[in-house]
Amino acid sequence: MDLPVEEWKSYILQKWALLPKSVQVTISKAETLSDIFLHSSSLLQPEDEMFLKRLSRGYLVGKDPNAPLFYREEGNKKFQEKDYTGAAVLYSKGVSHSRPNTEDTSLCYANRSAALFHLGQYETCLEDIVRAQMHGYPERLQPKMMLRKAECLVLLGRLQEASQTISDLESSFAAKPTLAASQFQILQRTLCRLKMKIQKKENLTETVSAALTKAFEDMDLREENKQISGASASVSLCTDPFKGRYLIATKDILPGELLVKEDAFVSVLNPAEVLPLHLGLESKWDTRVTNGDLYCHRCLKRSLAPVPCDGCSYAKYCSQECMQQAWDLYHNIECSLGALLLTLGVFCHVALRSTLLARFEDAGEVIRKLCGDISNKDTRLPESKNLVQTLSYDLGGESEKNGKTVETPIPGCDINGKYENNYYAVCNLLPHTENHSAEHKFLCALNISALCRQLEAASPQALMTGLTSSKLKAAMAPVLCPESSIWGVAMLRHMLQLQCNAQAITAIQQTGSKENIITNSRQVRLATGIFPVVSLLNHSCSPNTSMSFVSTVATVRASQHIGKGQEILHCYGPHESRMGVAERQQKLRSQYFFDCTCPACQHGKHRTTAEPRWEAFCCRSCRALIQGNEVLSCGNASCTESVSRDHLVSRLQDLQQQVGIARKLLRNGKLERAIQQLLGCQHDAESFLSAEHSVVGEIEDDLAQAYAALGDWQKSAAHLQKSLRVVEIRHGPSSVEMGHELFKLAQIFFNGFAVPEALNTIRKAEKVLLVHYGPGNDEIQELQKMKSCLLDLPPIPGGPSL
């Protein structure tokens, strides 16, 4: 996903292995990115490009005139099954393959409007009705769609518009009585019903969801930092010869305080679920629902009614405005390269898009620096002595000049000492060229070379599209000349930067069917982005911050009290609650090139037990924890039990398979059988797993789901409370994981009508989730609705208690 598809990666690594040793040494010892790029790109042969083209053809990203009918028919099947979300996605796929102003396009939009109507998305339904009409919706089908429009307007309380639509329909019937008598009678009855609705809803006011707007309002910084764009005044930027750049607290910071709010400089939607045709798809038209179907390819806003690019079937946007912005900024170049970019991977795509966005900044100094690297082989990137404000210093600090001590700027800061979210700051992110293997640098360089050759094939004028500033055009002139090596060096730098500086943009998605009363959720990776300010945060396996996203905006909040002068720390992935010390160290060393010395790692190295409690086994006789390496012995001095680790691991794998069977039964609605299966798993787990083992918690959580589906709220709550204890031990009482579990428990108490328990759990869940997400979070909004509903209830003597 991040790197190229496996076939291309294997092909290039094999090519590397077959290179003469002298060539390998030349590339390995190259001191500049320019040398690495030029040496490697000279080795890209026509047969390599042909192989890459064959791989790229497997991705269907163009407009297929036969696809709209297929997707419309598949969508109709989902519609008849009342799977309106699935139907909307399939109609959207049909729209993506349709050419503008065709009947295919109009029919797909009209059908999608019907699905959106049944999903209660009335505003979006109206937008699709307008789109269907714009693209030439057949006149013979207009009455049915206009009735849908009128009904939407009634439900939204826009009664005057609804009345006018009905009046227009009646006039149309009178002027063109082309309908059969039976159809006319049905339409007349529908019109009468809508008129009655209007009379009943005369005082109805329009209510439009503003959840996203509210979320952004709740994300505002109290006082913005004058030194760091998008950061709170509570933090300051420092530099150190060993740690590099980092942020510290300038005052005591309370849990939940917003420290950073930064929009991605660049982001690319994660295409992980896009598969080439040869990987076993039943047809060349994919009917699966992917994140690419659900999220805007520019702003990452979720939408069931995307607007597709006019030139390709892959890129989809939440609105016409987003589509136009993407086109002006980068998609006018990327559109024809879609299949190639999917083959070369997300990192290559991010590298290209970063350089395309640089066209719209006053990036002349950066560009001239890159040009200098091509013409002057003695100039290194980024250690230029010519430009203080551009790629100038590895570290800030003090230096000697004319016998006086002068302070040098921190890398990425401008001449006024301000660090901003711009291309200049992106260029100052370290590529760690010396740490990457020669094979990896060769792979990245050949990827960029192949991409540059495709860019060369485009007219240079295409790259000037959207540039209005004559100054900017002059700055870009050297970049747009045939020496695409300039673009190549810039993109290679970005591609190497991404291993340590790419940020996964995530979202919380609900899992399971909509019929589930209790909400399960999971964090999914939507996109890869570069956030120059977030990249200033150093790692800790036990961080003092929590990060979340709304659209492409990252927010960093204090997850605990941070004292004045303490460093602001973020987790790069390996967290102490998810991985052991050895695994964390290996991950950080291989990906980020450092050994972690955070307190969690120091403490873990001196841990006396082999496993944390959520991974521990217990004695079958006395239930005490058992410890050891190959053979585990009971920790109870009076017990002589021992067992081989291999035997316990094998039992755990068997248990996990049985839990998987139970979950499949649960998904298929076979609740009683699922419960029996899970109770058997629970009994088995008790015989060899610690009470705090993560699998024990998962079994209890699954039982809670099953009993909730049966409406047995008392048993559901009892099992979820056991799961909560496991989550608390593993992740901590104030963790985001604990917040999600408390949210589920609040739902159970709410549905079970246990008012005091529900209100108490809502309070606890709100307290935890507010720290990590702020008040605009969906779960917090739902908790507040539940609380409002419960507080409005009249007291019930002897009400139920769970």
XYZ file of N, CA, C and O in Angstrom, residues 403-496:
376
model
N 33.860 35.796 15.031
C 34.235 35.835 16.445
C 33.080 36.056 17.389
O 33.256 36.126 18.597
N 31.843 36.162 16.851
C 30.673 36.386 17.693
C 29.747 35.177 17.634
O 29.661 34.502 16.615
N 29.063 34.941 18.740
C 28.104 33.846 18.787
C 26.774 34.337 18.237
O 26.231 35.337 18.708
N 26.294 33.640 17.197
C 24.995 34.006 16.619
C 24.073 32.804 16.682
O 24.518 31.655 16.634
N 22.815 33.060 16.825
C 21.829 31.985 16.913
C 21.355 31.620 15.515
O 20.949 32.485 14.744
N 21.450 30.342 15.168
C 20.995 29.877 13.857
C 19.537 29.458 13.952
O 19.093 28.973 14.984
N 18.787 29.640 12.878
C 17.361 29.290 12.919
C 17.148 27.795 13.116
O 17.966 26.975 12.691
N 16.054 27.445 13.733
C 15.645 26.045 13.817
C 15.181 25.610 12.434
O 14.462 26.357 11.762
N 15.593 24.453 11.950
C 15.201 24.029 10.593
C 13.697 24.085 10.395
O 12.922 23.648 11.240
N 13.306 24.651 9.271
C 11.891 24.779 8.951
C 11.321 26.131 9.290
O 10.266 26.503 8.777
N 11.996 26.877 10.185
C 11.520 28.220 10.530
C 11.970 29.225 9.478
O 13.030 29.075 8.877
N 11.156 30.249 9.267
C 11.543 31.281 8.314
C 12.535 32.249 8.965
O 12.954 32.055 10.119
N 12.919 33.291 8.243
C 13.936 34.202 8.765
C 13.454 34.966 9.996
O 14.263 35.529 10.727
N 12.143 34.962 10.228
C 11.591 35.588 11.433
C 11.413 34.600 12.571
O 10.872 34.944 13.621
N 11.858 33.359 12.351
C 11.777 32.348 13.402
C 10.430 31.673 13.527
O 10.173 30.966 14.500
N 9.540 31.852 12.519
C 8.214 31.227 12.599
C 8.197 29.917 11.816
O 8.722 29.831 10.709
N 7.573 28.894 12.424
C 7.440 27.580 11.797
C 6.001 27.448 11.301
O 5.058 27.510 12.086
N 5.844 27.279 9.970
C 4.507 27.252 9.389
C 4.245 25.952 8.639
O 5.174 25.205 8.305
N 2.973 25.725 8.367
C 2.559 24.549 7.602
C 2.676 24.901 6.118
O 1.735 25.387 5.512
N 3.863 24.684 5.544
C 4.065 25.008 4.133
C 5.117 24.076 3.534
O 5.694 23.227 4.216
N 5.363 24.259 2.242
C 6.285 23.361 1.540
C 7.708 23.502 2.074
O 8.475 22.544 2.096
N 8.034 24.671 2.510
C 9.349 24.911 3.069
C 9.572 24.059 4.319
O 10.629 23.436 4.503
N 8.560 24.001 5.187
C 8.667 23.160 6.386
C 8.719 21.686 6.013
O 9.454 20.899 6.624
N 7.939 21.301 4.986
C 7.949 19.901 4.536
C 9.344 19.514 4.067
O 9.854 18.433 4.385
N 9.992 20.392 3.321
C 11.328 20.091 2.809
C 12.339 19.899 3.930
O 13.348 19.225 3.762
N 12.095 20.506 5.090
C 13.018 20.396 6.202
C 12.791 19.152 7.062
O 13.511 18.950 8.030
N 11.795 18.353 6.733
C 11.652 17.059 7.408
C 12.780 16.159 6.915
O 13.077 16.099 5.723
N 13.405 15.447 7.827
C 14.592 14.666 7.465
C 14.230 13.451 6.629
O 13.314 12.705 6.970
N 14.972 13.194 5.526
C 14.736 11.992 4.725
C 15.494 10.776 5.250
O 15.247 9.661 4.813
N 16.435 11.005 6.195
C 17.235 9.905 6.774
C 17.896 9.071 5.674
O 17.924 7.842 5.737
N 18.443 9.766 4.691
C 19.039 9.073 3.545
C 20.085 8.060 3.968
O 20.160 6.956 3.415
N 20.886 8.426 4.966
C 21.983 7.548 5.377
C 21.496 6.290 6.079
O 22.240 5.291 6.174
N 20.263 6.281 6.556
C 19.746 5.121 7.291
C 19.015 4.112 6.416
O 18.891 2.947 6.781
N 18.508 4.563 5.293
C 17.795 3.652 4.396
C 18.778 2.707 3.716
O 19.905 3.089 3.390
N 18.338 1.498 3.472
C 19.191 0.544 2.765
C 19.362 0.981 1.316
O 18.531 1.709 0.760
N 20.450 0.520 0.701
C 20.702 0.863 -0.703
C 19.587 0.330 -1.586
O 19.152 0.996 -2.546
N 19.081 -0.880 -1.276
C 17.996 -1.462 -2.069
C 16.742 -0.600 -2.007
O 16.065 -0.392 -3.019
N 16.446 -0.086 -0.802
C 15.244 0.741 -0.647
C 15.381 2.042 -1.422
O 14.436 2.482 -2.091
N 16.550 2.655 -1.357
C 16.757 3.909 -2.095
C 16.668 3.675 -3.606
O 16.117 4.502 -4.335
N 17.177 2.533 -4.054
C 17.096 2.184 -5.471
C 15.637 1.973 -5.894
O 15.199 2.471 -6.948
N 14.875 1.278 -5.053
C 13.451 1.048 -5.333
C 12.704 2.377 -5.436
O 11.946 2.611 -6.393
N 12.916 3.264 -4.471
C 12.228 4.554 -4.477
C 12.644 5.391 -5.692
O 11.808 6.030 -6.339
N 13.930 5.385 -5.990
C 14.427 6.191 -7.113
C 13.861 5.715 -8.442
O 13.497 6.525 -9.308
N 13.756 4.385 -8.629
C 13.191 3.879 -9.882
C 11.691 4.150 -9.963
O 11.159 4.407 -11.054
N 11.002 4.097 -8.831
C 9.576 4.480 -8.824
C 9.413 5.913 -9.319
O 8.565 6.203 -10.177
N 10.208 6.806 -8.743
C 10.115 8.218 -9.113
C 10.541 8.418 -10.572
O 9.942 9.218 -11.299
N 11.546 7.667 -11.002
C 11.990 7.786 -12.402
C 10.871 7.412 -13.368
O 10.636 8.097 -14.373
N 10.177 6.304 -13.069
C 9.068 5.872 -13.923
C 7.969 6.925 -13.950
O 7.382 7.220 -15.007
N 7.712 7.528 -12.801
C 6.687 8.566 -12.726
C 7.115 9.804 -13.507
O 6.316 10.412 -14.233
N 8.380 10.167 -13.392
C 8.879 11.344 -14.122
C 8.772 11.161 -15.625
O 8.494 12.114 -16.363
N 8.989 9.944 -16.089
C 8.895 9.718 -17.536
C 7.463 9.900 -18.027
O 7.242 10.357 -19.150
N 6.512 9.556 -17.182
C 5.114 9.803 -17.535
C 4.823 11.299 -17.522
O 4.077 11.808 -18.355
N 5.407 12.022 -16.564
C 5.218 13.468 -16.505
C 5.857 14.147 -17.709
O 5.337 15.134 -18.234
N 6.998 13.633 -18.141
C 7.664 14.188 -19.318
C 6.784 14.078 -20.560
O 6.833 14.933 -21.449
N 5.994 12.994 -20.601
C 5.136 12.783 -21.768
C 4.032 13.832 -21.843
O 3.482 14.094 -22.909
N 3.701 14.426 -20.688
C 2.678 15.477 -20.672
C 3.292 16.783 -21.152
O 4.489 17.008 -21.056
N 2.456 17.647 -21.683
C 2.938 18.959 -22.129
C 3.408 19.762 -20.927
O 2.724 19.812 -19.900
N 4.556 20.433 -20.996
C 4.998 21.264 -19.879
C 3.966 22.313 -19.483
O 3.864 22.679 -18.325
N 3.167 22.772 -20.477
C 2.155 23.782 -20.154
C 1.120 23.237 -19.181
O 0.503 23.987 -18.433
N 0.924 21.894 -19.182
C -0.076 21.312 -18.278
C 0.285 21.580 -16.832
O -0.579 21.804 -15.986
N 1.602 21.563 -16.531
C 2.029 21.782 -15.165
C 1.847 23.227 -14.735
O 1.921 23.547 -13.556
N 1.621 24.125 -15.682
C 1.409 25.529 -15.352
C -0.054 25.827 -15.066
O -0.390 26.928 -14.659
N -0.914 24.813 -15.272
C -2.348 25.030 -15.092
C -2.629 25.548 -13.688
O -2.191 24.981 -12.705
N -3.389 26.617 -13.619
C -3.792 27.143 -12.320
C -2.835 28.164 -11.746
O -3.147 28.834 -10.774
N -1.626 28.331 -12.327
C -0.664 29.288 -11.806
C -0.968 30.668 -12.393
O -0.850 30.882 -13.584
N -1.359 31.583 -11.544
C -1.739 32.915 -12.018
C -0.650 33.943 -11.771
O -0.589 34.959 -12.447
N 0.218 33.681 -10.808
C 1.257 34.647 -10.469
C 2.412 34.561 -11.466
O 2.972 33.496 -11.695
N 2.769 35.699 -12.072
C 3.898 35.709 -13.009
C 5.197 35.404 -12.277
O 6.092 34.748 -12.807
N 5.293 35.868 -11.030
C 6.472 35.572 -10.216
C 6.605 34.073 -9.983
O 7.686 33.493 -10.068
N 5.481 33.441 -9.699
C 5.490 32.007 -9.442
C 5.814 31.237 -10.711
O 6.556 30.261 -10.695
N 5.277 31.692 -11.839
C 5.586 31.025 -13.115
C 7.080 31.133 -13.423
O 7.699 30.184 -13.911
N 7.651 32.275 -13.100
C 9.083 32.436 -13.337
C 9.883 31.491 -12.451
O 10.871 30.901 -12.882
N 9.430 31.344 -11.203
C 10.117 30.443 -10.282
C 10.007 29.005 -10.737
O 10.911 28.200 -10.536
N 8.874 28.680 -11.368
C 8.646 27.308 -11.782
C 9.296 26.985 -13.113
O 9.408 25.821 -13.478
N 9.741 28.005 -13.851
C 10.250 27.766 -15.202
C 11.306 26.675 -15.262
O 11.243 25.791 -16.116
N 12.319 26.678 -14.359
C 13.317 25.616 -14.453
C 12.746 24.243 -14.161
O 13.255 23.236 -14.653
N 11.715 24.180 -13.354
C 11.136 22.883 -13.013
C 10.397 22.293 -14.206
O 10.330 21.083 -14.382
N 9.837 23.162 -15.027
C 8.996 22.694 -16.111
C 9.767 22.461 -17.407
O 9.177 22.192 -18.431
N 11.084 22.584 -17.327
C 11.879 22.303 -18.505
C 12.074 20.800 -18.633
O 11.712 20.053 -17.731
N 12.634 20.315 -19.742
C 12.774 18.879 -19.933
C 13.546 18.169 -18.835
O 13.415 16.967 -18.677
N 14.394 18.888 -18.050
C 15.136 18.214 -16.984
C 14.194 17.843 -15.845
O 14.164 18.494 -14.812
N 13.420 16.798 -16.044
C 12.483 16.391 -14.990
C 13.220 15.823 -13.794
O 12.599 15.473 -12.794
N 14.559 15.747 -13.896
C 15.346 15.302 -12.746
C 15.116 16.210 -11.550
O 15.230 15.776 -10.400
N 14.810 17.481 -11.799
C 14.553 18.414 -10.697
C 13.330 17.960 -9.912
O 13.341 17.890 -8.686
N 12.259 17.633 -10.649
C 11.076 17.066 -9.993
C 11.455 15.764 -9.295
O 11.002 15.478 -8.185
N 12.269 14.962 -9.968
C 12.619 13.660 -9.427
C 13.332 13.736 -8.099
O 13.028 12.985 -7.168
N 14.315 14.656 -7.973
C 15.046 14.806 -6.717
C 14.092 15.231 -5.594
O 14.155 14.708 -4.475
N 13.203 16.173 -5.899
C 12.233 16.624 -4.889
C 11.339 15.470 -4.448
O 11.127 15.250 -3.252
N 10.825 14.717 -5.419
C 9.922 13.611 -5.070
C 10.652 12.487 -4.351
O 10.091 11.856 -3.445
N 11.896 12.220 -4.738
C 12.663 11.188 -4.033
C 12.876 11.589 -2.585
O 12.763 10.759 -1.672
N 13.183 12.846 -2.361
C 13.340 13.329 -0.982
C 12.063 13.095 -0.175
O 12.102 12.579 0.943
N 10.919 13.451 -0.766
C 9.659 13.283 -0.046
C 9.357 11.805 0.206
O 8.866 11.435 1.277
N 9.660 10.962 -0.761
C 9.361 9.546 -0.591
C 10.187 8.946 0.537
O 9.690 8.127 1.321
N 11.444 9.371 0.651
C 12.284 8.881 1.745
C 11.867 9.484 3.086
O 11.982 8.844 4.129
